[in-house]
Coordinates of C-alpha atoms in Angstrom, one line a residue:
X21 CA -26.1 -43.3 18.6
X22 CA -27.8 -41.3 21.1
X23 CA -26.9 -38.2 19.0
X24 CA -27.8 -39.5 15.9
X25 CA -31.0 -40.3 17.7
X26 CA -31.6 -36.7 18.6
X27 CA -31.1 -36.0 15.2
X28 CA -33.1 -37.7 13.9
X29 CA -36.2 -36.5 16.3
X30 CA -35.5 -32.8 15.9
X31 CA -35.6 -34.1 12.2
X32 CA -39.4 -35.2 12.6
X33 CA -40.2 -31.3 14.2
X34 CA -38.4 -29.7 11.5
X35 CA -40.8 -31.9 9.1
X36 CA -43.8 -30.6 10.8
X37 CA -42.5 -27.2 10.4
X38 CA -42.2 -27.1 6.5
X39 CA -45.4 -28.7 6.5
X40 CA -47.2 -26.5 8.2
X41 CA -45.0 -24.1 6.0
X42 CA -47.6 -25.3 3.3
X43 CA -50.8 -25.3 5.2
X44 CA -49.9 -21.5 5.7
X45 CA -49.3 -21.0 1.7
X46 CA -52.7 -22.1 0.9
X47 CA -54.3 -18.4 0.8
X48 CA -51.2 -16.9 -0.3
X49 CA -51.4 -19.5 -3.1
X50 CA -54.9 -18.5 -3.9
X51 CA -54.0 -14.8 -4.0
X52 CA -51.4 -15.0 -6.3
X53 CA -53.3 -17.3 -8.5
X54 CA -55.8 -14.7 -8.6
X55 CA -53.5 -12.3 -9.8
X56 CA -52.0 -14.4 -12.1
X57 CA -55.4 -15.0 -13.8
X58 CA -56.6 -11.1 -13.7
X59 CA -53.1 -10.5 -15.8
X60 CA -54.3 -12.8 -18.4
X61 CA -57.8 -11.1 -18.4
X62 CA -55.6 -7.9 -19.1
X63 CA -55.6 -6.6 -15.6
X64 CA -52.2 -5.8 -15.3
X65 CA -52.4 -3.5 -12.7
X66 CA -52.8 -6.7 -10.2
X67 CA -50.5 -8.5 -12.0
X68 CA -47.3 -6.7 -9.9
X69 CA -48.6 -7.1 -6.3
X70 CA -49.5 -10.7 -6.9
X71 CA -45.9 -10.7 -7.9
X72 CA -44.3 -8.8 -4.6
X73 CA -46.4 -10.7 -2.5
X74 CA -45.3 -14.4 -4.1
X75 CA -41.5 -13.3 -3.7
X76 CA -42.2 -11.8 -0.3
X77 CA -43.2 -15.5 0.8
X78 CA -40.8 -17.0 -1.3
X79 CA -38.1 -15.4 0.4
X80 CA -39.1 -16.4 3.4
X81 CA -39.8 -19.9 2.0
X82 CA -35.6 -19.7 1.5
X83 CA -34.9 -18.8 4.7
X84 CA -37.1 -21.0 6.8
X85 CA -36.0 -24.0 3.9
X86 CA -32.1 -23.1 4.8
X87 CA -33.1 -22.8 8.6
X88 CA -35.0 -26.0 8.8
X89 CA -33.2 -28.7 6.4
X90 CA -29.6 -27.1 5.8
X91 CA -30.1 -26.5 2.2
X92 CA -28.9 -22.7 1.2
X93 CA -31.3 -21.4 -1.7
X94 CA -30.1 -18.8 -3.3
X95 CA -32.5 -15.8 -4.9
X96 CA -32.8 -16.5 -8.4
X97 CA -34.0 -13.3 -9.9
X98 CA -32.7 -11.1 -12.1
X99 CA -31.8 -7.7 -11.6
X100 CA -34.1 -4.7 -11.3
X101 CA -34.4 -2.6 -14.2
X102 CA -32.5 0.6 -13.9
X103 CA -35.1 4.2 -13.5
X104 CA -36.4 5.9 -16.9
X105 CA -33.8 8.6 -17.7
X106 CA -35.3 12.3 -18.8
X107 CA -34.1 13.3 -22.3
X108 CA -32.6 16.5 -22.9
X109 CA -36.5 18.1 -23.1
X110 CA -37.9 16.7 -19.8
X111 CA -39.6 14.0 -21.4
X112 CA -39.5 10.7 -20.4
X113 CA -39.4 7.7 -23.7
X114 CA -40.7 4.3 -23.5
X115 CA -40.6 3.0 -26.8
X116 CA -42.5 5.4 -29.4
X117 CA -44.3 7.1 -26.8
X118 CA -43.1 9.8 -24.8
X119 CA -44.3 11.2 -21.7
X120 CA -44.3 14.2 -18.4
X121 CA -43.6 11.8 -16.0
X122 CA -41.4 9.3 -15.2
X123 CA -44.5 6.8 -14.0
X124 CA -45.9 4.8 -16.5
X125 CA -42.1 4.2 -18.0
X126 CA -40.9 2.7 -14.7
X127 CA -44.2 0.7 -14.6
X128 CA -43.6 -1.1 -17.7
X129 CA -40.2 -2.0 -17.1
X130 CA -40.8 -3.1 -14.2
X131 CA -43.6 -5.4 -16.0
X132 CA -41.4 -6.1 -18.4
X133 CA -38.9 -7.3 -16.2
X134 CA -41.3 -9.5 -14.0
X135 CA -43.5 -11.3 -17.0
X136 CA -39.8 -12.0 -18.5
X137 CA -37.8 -13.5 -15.3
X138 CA -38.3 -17.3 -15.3
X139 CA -38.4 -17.2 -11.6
X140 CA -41.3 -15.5 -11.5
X141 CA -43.1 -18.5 -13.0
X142 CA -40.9 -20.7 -10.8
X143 CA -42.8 -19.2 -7.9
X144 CA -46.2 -19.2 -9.2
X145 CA -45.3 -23.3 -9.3
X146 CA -44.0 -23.6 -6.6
X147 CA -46.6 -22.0 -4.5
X148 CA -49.8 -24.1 -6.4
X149 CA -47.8 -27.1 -6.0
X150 CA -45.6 -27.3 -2.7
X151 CA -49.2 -27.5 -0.2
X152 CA -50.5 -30.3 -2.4
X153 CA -47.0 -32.5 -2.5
X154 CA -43.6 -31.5 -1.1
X155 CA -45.6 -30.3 2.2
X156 CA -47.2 -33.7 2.5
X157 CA -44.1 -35.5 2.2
X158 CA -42.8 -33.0 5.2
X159 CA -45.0 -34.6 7.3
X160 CA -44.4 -38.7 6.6
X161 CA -42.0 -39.1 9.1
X162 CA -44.1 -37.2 11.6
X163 CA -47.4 -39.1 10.3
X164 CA -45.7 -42.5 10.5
X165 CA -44.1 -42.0 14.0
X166 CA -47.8 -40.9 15.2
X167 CA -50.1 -43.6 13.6
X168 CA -46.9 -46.3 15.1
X169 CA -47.2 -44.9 18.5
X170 CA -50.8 -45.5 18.3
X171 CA -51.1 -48.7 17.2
X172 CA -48.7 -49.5 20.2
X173 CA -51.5 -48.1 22.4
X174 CA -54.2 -50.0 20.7
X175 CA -56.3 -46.9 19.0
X176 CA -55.6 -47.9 15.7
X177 CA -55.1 -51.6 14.0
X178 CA -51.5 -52.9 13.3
X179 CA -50.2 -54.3 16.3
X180 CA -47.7 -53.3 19.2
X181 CA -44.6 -55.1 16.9
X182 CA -46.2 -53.1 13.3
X183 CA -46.6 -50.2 15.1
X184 CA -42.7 -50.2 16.7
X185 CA -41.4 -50.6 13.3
X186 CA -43.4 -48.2 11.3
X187 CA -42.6 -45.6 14.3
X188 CA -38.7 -46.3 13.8
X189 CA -39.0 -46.2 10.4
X190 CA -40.2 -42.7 10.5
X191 CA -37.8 -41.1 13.2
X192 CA -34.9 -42.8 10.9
X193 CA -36.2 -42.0 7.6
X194 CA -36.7 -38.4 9.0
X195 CA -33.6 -36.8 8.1
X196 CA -33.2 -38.0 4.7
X197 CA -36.7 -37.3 3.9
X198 CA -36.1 -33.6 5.2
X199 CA -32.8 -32.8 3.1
X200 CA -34.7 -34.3 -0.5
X201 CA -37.7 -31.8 1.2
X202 CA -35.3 -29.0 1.1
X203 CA -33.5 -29.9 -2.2
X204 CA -36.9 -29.9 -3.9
X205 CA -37.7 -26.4 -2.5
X206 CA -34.3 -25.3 -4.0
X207 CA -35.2 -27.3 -7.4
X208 CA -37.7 -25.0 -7.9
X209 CA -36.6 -21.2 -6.0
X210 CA -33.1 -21.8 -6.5
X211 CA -31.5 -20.3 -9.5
X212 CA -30.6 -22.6 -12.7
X213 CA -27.2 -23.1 -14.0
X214 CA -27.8 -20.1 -16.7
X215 CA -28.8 -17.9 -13.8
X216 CA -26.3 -18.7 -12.2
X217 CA -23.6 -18.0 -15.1
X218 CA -25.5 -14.6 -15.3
X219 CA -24.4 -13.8 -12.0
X220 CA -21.1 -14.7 -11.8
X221 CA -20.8 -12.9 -15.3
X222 CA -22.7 -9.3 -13.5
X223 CA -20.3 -9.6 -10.7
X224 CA -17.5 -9.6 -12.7
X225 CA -18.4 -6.8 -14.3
X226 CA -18.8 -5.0 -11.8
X227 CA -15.4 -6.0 -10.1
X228 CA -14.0 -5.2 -12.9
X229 CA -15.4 -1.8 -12.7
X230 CA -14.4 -1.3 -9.5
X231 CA -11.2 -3.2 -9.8
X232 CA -9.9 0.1 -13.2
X233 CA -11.8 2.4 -11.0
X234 CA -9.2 1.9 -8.2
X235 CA -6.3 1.6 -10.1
X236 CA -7.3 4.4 -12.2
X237 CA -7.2 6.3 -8.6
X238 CA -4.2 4.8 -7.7
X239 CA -2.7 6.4 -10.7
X240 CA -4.1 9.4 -10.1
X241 CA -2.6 9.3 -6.2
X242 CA 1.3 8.5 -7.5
X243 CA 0.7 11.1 -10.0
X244 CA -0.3 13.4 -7.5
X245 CA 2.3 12.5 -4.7
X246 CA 5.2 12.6 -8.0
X247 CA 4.2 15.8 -9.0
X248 CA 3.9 17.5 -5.3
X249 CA 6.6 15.6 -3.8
X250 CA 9.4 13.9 -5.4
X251 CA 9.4 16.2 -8.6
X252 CA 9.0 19.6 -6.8
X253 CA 12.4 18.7 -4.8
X254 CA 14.4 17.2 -7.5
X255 CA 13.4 20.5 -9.3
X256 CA 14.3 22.3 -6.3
X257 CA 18.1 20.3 -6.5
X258 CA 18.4 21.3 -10.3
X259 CA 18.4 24.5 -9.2
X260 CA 20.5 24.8 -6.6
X261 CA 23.2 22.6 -8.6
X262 CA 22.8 25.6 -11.2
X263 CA 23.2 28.5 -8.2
X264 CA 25.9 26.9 -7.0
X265 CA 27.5 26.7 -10.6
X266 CA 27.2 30.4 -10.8
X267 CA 28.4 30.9 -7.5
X268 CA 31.9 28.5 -7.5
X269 CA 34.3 31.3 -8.8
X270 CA 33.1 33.9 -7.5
X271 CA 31.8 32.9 -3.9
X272 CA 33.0 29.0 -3.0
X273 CA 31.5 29.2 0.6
X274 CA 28.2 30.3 -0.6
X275 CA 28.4 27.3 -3.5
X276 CA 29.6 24.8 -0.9
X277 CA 26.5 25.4 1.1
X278 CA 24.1 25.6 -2.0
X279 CA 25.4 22.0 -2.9
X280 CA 25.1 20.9 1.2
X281 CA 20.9 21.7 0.5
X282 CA 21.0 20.4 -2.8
X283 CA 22.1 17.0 -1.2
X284 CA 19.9 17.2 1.5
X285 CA 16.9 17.7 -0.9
X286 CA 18.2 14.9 -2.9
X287 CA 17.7 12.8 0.3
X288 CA 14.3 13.8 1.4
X289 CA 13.4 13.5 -2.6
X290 CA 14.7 9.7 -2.2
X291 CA 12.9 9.1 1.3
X292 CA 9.6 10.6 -0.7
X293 CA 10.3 8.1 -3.1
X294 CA 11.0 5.1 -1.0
X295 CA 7.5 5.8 0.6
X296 CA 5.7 5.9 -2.3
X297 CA 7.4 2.6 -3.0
X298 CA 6.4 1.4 0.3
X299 CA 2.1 3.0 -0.4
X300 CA 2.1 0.7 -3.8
X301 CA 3.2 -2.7 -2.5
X302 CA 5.8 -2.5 1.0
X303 CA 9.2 -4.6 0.7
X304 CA 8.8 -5.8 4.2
X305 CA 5.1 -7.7 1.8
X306 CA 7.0 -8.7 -0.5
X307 CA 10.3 -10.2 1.2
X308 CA 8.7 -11.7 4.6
X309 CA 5.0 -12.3 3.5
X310 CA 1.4 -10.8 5.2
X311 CA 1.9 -11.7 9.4
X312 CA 6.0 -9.8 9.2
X313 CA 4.2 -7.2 7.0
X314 CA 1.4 -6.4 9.6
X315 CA 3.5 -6.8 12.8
X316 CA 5.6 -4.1 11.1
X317 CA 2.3 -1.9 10.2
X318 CA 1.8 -2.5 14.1
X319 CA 5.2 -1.6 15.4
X320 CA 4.7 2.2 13.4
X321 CA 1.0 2.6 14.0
X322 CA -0.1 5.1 17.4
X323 CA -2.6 2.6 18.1
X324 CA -1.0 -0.7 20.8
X325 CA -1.8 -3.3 18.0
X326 CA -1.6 -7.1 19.1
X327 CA -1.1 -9.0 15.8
X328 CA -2.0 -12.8 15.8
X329 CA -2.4 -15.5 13.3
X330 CA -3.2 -19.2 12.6
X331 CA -1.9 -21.0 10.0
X332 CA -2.3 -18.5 7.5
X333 CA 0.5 -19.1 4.4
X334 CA 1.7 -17.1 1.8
X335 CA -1.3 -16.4 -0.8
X336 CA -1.2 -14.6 -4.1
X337 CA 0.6 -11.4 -3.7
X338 CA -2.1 -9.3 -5.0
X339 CA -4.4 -10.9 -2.2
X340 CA -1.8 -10.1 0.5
X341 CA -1.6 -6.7 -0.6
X342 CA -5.1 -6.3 -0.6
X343 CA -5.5 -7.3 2.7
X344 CA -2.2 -5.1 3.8
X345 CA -3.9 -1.9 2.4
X346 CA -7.4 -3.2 4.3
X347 CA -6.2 -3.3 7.5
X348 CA -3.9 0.1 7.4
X349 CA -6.9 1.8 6.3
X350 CA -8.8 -0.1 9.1
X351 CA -6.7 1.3 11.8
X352 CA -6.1 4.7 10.4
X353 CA -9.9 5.1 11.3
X354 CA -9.5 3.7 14.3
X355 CA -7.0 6.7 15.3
X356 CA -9.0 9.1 13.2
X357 CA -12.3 8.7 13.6
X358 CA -12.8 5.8 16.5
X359 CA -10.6 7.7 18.9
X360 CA -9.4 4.1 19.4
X361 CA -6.0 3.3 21.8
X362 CA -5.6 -0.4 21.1
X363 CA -6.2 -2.8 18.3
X364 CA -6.3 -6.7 17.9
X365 CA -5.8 -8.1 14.4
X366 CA -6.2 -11.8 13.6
X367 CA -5.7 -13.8 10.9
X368 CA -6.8 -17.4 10.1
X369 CA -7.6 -19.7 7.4
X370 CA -10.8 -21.7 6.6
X371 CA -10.8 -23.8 3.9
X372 CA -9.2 -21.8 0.7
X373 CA -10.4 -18.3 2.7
X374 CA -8.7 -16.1 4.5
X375 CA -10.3 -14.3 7.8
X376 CA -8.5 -11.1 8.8
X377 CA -10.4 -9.6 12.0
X378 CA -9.8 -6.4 12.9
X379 CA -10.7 -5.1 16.8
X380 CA -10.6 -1.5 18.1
X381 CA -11.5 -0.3 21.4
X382 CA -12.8 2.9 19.9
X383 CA -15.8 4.5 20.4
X384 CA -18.0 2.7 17.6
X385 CA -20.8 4.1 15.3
X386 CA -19.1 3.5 12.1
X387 CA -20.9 3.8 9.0
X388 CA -19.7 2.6 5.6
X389 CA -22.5 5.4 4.5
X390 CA -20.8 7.8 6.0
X391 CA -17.3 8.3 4.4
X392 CA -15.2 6.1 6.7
X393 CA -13.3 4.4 4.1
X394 CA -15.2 1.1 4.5
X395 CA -17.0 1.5 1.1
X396 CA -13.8 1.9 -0.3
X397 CA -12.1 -1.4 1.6
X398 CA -15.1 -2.9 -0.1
X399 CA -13.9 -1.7 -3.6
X400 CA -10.9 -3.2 -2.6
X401 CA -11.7 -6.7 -1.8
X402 CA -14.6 -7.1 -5.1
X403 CA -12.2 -8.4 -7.4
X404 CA -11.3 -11.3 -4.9
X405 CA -14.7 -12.1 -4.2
X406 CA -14.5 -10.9 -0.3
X407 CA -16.8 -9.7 2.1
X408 CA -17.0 -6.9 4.9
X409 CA -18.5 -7.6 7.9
X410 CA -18.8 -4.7 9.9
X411 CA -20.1 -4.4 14.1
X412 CA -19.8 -1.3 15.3
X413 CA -22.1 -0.4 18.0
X414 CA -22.3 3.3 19.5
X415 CA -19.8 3.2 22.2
X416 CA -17.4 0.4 20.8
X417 CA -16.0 -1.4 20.5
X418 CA -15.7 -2.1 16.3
X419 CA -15.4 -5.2 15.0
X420 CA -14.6 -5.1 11.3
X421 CA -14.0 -9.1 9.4
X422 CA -12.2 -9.3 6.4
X423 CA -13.1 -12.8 4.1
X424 CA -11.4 -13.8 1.2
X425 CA -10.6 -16.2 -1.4
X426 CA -6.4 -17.0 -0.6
X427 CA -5.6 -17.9 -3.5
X428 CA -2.1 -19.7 -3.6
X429 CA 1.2 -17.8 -5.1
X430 CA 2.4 -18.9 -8.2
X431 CA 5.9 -20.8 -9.0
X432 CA 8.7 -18.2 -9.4
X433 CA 6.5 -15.4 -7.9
X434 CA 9.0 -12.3 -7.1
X435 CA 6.2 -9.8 -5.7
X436 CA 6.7 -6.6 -7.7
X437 CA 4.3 -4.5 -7.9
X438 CA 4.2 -4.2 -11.8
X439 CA 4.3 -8.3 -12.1
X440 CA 1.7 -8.7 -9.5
X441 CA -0.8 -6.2 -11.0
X442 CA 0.0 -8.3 -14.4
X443 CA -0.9 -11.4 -12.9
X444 CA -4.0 -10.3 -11.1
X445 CA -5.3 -9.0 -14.3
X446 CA -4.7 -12.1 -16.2
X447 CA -6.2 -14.3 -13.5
X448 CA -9.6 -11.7 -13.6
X449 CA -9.6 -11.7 -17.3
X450 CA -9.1 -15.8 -17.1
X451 CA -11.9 -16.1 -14.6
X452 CA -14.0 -13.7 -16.8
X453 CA -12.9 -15.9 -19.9
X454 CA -14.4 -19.2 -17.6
X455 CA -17.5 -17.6 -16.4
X456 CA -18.7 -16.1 -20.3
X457 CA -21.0 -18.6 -20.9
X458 CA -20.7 -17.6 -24.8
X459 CA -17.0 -17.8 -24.4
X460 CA -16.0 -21.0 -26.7
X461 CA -12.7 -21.4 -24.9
X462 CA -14.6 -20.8 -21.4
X463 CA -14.1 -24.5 -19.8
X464 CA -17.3 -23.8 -17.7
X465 CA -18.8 -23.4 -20.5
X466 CA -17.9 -26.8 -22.0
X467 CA -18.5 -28.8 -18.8
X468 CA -21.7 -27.2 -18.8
X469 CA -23.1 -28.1 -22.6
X470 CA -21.8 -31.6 -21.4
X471 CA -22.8 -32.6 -18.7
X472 CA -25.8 -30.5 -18.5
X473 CA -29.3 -31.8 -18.8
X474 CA -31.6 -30.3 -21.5
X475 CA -34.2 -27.7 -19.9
X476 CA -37.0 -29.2 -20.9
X477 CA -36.1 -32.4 -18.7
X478 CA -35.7 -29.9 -15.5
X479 CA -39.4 -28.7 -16.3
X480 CA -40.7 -31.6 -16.7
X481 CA -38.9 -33.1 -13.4
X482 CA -40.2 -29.7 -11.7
X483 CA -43.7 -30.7 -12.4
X484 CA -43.1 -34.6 -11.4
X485 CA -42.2 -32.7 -8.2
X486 CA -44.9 -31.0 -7.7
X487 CA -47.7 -33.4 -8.2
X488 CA -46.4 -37.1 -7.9
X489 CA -47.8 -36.8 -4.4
X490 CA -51.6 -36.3 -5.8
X491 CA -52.0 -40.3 -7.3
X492 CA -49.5 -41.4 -5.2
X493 CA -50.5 -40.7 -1.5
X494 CA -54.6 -39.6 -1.8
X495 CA -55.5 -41.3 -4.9
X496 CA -53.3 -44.2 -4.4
X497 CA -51.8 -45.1 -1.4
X498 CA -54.6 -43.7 1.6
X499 CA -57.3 -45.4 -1.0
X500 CA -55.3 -48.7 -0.8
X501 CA -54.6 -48.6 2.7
X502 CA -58.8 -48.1 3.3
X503 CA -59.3 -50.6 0.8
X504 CA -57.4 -53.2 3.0
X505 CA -59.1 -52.2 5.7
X506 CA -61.8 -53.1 4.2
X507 CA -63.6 -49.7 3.9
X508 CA -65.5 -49.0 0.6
X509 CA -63.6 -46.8 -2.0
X510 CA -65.1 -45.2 -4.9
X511 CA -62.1 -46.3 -7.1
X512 CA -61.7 -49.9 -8.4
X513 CA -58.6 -51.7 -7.3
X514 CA -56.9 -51.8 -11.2
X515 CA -57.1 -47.9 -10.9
X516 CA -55.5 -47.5 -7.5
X517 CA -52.6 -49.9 -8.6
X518 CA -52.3 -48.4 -11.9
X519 CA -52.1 -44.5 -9.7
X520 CA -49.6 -45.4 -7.2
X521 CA -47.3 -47.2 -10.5
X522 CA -47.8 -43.2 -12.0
X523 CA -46.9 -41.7 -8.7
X524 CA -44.1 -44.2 -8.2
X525 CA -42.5 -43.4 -11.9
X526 CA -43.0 -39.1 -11.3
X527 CA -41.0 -39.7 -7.7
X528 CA -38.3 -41.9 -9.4
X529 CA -37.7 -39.4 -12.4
X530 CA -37.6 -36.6 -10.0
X531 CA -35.2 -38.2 -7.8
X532 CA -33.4 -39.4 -10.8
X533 CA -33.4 -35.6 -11.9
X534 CA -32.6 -34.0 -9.0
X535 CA -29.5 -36.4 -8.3
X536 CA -28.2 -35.0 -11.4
X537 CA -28.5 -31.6 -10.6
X538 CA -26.8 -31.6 -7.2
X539 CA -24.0 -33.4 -9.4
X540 CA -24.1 -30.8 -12.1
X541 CA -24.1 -27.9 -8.7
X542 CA -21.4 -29.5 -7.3
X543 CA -19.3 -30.1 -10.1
X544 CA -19.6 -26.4 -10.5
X545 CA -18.9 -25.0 -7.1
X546 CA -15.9 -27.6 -7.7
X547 CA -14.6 -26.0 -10.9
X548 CA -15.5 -22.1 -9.6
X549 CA -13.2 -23.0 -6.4
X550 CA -10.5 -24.1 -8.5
X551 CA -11.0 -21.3 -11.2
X552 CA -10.7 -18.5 -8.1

């Protein structure tokens, strides 16, 4: 109780904060207004800083939104357009017209790009609106808590008993009114389903970029390693099998020996082999699982590695590999370039992702900028959706986290390398397949035309958003309130009712509207867990 309590205080502060959130957006309102209207004049040139500086505060908006009432908003813009290109003359094109420099080109894609991107528009409402409504709202709990406590001291009329309840009905009514504060803030910055399908489709590509990138390195590598290794001393055996031929008539000793050093090259061609074998997926991986496989990496590495887990599993094989590969390169630069003596390498499990930590006592600095293999890691981990989280201050020691999706082996699941590599890529090009929202087998794609409301009703519950508040609370509500008092109102009593029943009906709709699309969210982070 006394926790919830707390809560429920520090939910009162947090109101305050976004509502002063909106006192400070006023000006920055009015300056991007401005700049919106001097675009429609034809000023464009005016147009792009009103822009930077509305997603300047929007950002922020996110952050202090996520900070305050737990509600993570994601950015919902598209991506940048890529920089004009010179043509073979030096010339840069933007449409028919052609020109020296590479200025007005950029300038109008980048226009192009901004007056296209529904967000931007998003923002402009959002900023007009959120002082005028959701900011207001902020500040009930706050508002009721201080008008109750002051009618228990007698300031202002209601009584000791109305003032009490009206006090504890906005400390309890605080947290609830704080997370729908937040969830309208992300109905209008966050990205829409569409956006978000246009995500998950870009970073698919580009795992999948990544993903034939590395294997078409990998190829490259066994290739390579075939042609300089393996090859060279079977060569090598063919012809001292065909010296020793020459030589068994004539010279037996001599051929006897010849055929000693072919065998021996035989066997150092086989040990080649074997660990070639062992650089595309290890045995020790595919018979004993990820923990075995590292505590074996740490029995040959130069480093004192300490391996440790929690609970970890066996996941899909091309997930354990990846993380295998991860943390050899991880402590090959901790010997090579961290100068590191001992390493600590965890594993754990949250929810359906896997956490590999990786600790050197080296001497720090690293870089993924600078060519320590971390940028490659990173290639490593795209196509399983997984992060790098790198802290590696000058003088050590380095702390390198490894997060991603464990996804679970299949039935019958033998581990080769060939079978594995088959199986990742059908699960990628299923995924892909899901996330297409043009794809007509895609089943995200179905859920979504189902279940998903029709645009329009979103704009329309964006603007019951923004301004209910306006004849609900200073046309409607405050007028009412003075009215009761008996303090003179311009407004006749038919209009205030008939005001608060329109503000009442925008609120319902938007709440209506909104429930629906933290259904239609979650159903999707539901069916994007399970598609992973």
């Amino acid at each position: 109780m006394r926790i919830h309590l707390s809560r429920s205080v520090a939910a009162v502060g947090r109101g305050l904060v976004m509502g002063g959130l909106g006192v400070i957006q006023l000006p920055i309102a009015v300056a991007a207004f401005a700049g919106l209207v001097t675009q429609l004049v034809g000023l464009v040139f005016l147009f792009m800083p009103a822009v930077r500086l509305s997603r300047w505060w929007t950002r922020l908006a996110r952050r202090v939104t996520r900070t305050m009432t737990g509600v993570a908003v994601s950015d919902p813009y598209r991506p940048p357009p890529p920089s004009p290109r010179p043509q073979p003359d030096g010339w840069y094109r933007d449409g028919n017209q052609l020109y020296r420099t590479p200025r007005v080109p950029s300038f109008n894609r980048r226009l192009d790009w901004m007056l296209k991107d529904p967000a931007t528009w998003r923002d402009f409402l959002w900023l007009i609106t959120y002082p005028l409504s959701t900011a207001l709202i902020a500040c009930l709990p706050a508002a009721a808590l201080g008008y109750g406590l002051a009618a228990v001291a007698g300031a202002v009329p209601g009584g000791a008993l109305g003032g009490l309840v009206l006090a504890a009905l906005g400390v309890l009514a605080a947290p609830y009114v704080l997370r729908a504060v937040g969830l309208s803030v992300a109905g209008l910055l966050g990205p829409t389903a569409r956006t978000m399908l246009a995500q998950r489709v870009r970073h698919l590509a580009e795992t999948r970029t990544e993903a034939v990138d590395a294997q078409a390195a990998q190829l490259r590598r066994i290739e390579r390693d075939l042609h300089d290794g393996a090859q060279a001393r079977l060569v090598a055996v063919g012809m001292t099998i065909g010296a020793a031929e020459q030589l068994l008539d004539t010279d037996p000793s001599a051929a006897v020996a010849l055929i000693d050093k072919a065998q021996e090259a035989s066997a150092a061609a086989l040990e080649e082999l074997r660990r070639l074998v062992r650089g595309i997926r290890p045995p020790v991986l595919v018979e004993r699982g990820l923990v075995e496989a590292l505590r074996a990496l740490a029995v040959e590495s130069p480093l004192a590695v300490t391996v440790t887990h929690s609970g970890v599993g066996r996941c899909h094989s091309a997930v354990e590999s990846a993380v295998y590969f991860a943390v050899t390169e991880l402590l090959t630069n901790a010997v090579r370039h961290g100068r590191a003596r001992r390493a600590r390498v965890e594993l754990r499990r949250d929810g359906d992702e896997m956490v590999v930590t990786v600790t050197d006592d080296g001497v720090g600095g690293a870089d993924p900028g600078k060519g320590s293999g971390l940028r490659g890691i990173e290639r490593r981990l795209m196509p399983f959706d997984g992060e790098l989280e790198l802290d590696s201050p000058p003088g050590g020691p380095t702390t390198v986290t490894l997060r991603l999706t464990c996804t679970p082996p299949e039935s019958g699941e033998d581990g080769g390398a060939s079978a594995g590599e088959r199986r990742a890529d059908r699960d990628f090009a299923t995924d892909a397949a899901q996330a297409a929202p043009d794809s007509p087998r895609s089943p995200a794609a179905s859920a979504s035309r189902a279940k998903a409301a029709p645009s329009w009703r979103h704009d329309v519950s964006n603007l019951c958003w923004g301004l209910f508040a306006v004849p609900l609370v200073p046309l409607g509500l405050i007028p009412a309130a003075l009215n009761a008092a008996g303090v003179p109102v311009p407004l006749p009593g038919w209009a205030i009712i008939a005001l608060i029943v329109i503000g009442g009906q925008m609120l319902v709709y938007a709440l209506v509207m909104l429930m629906q699309s933290v259904k239609e969210r979650d159903s999707e982070s539901a069916d994007e867990s399970r598609h992973r």
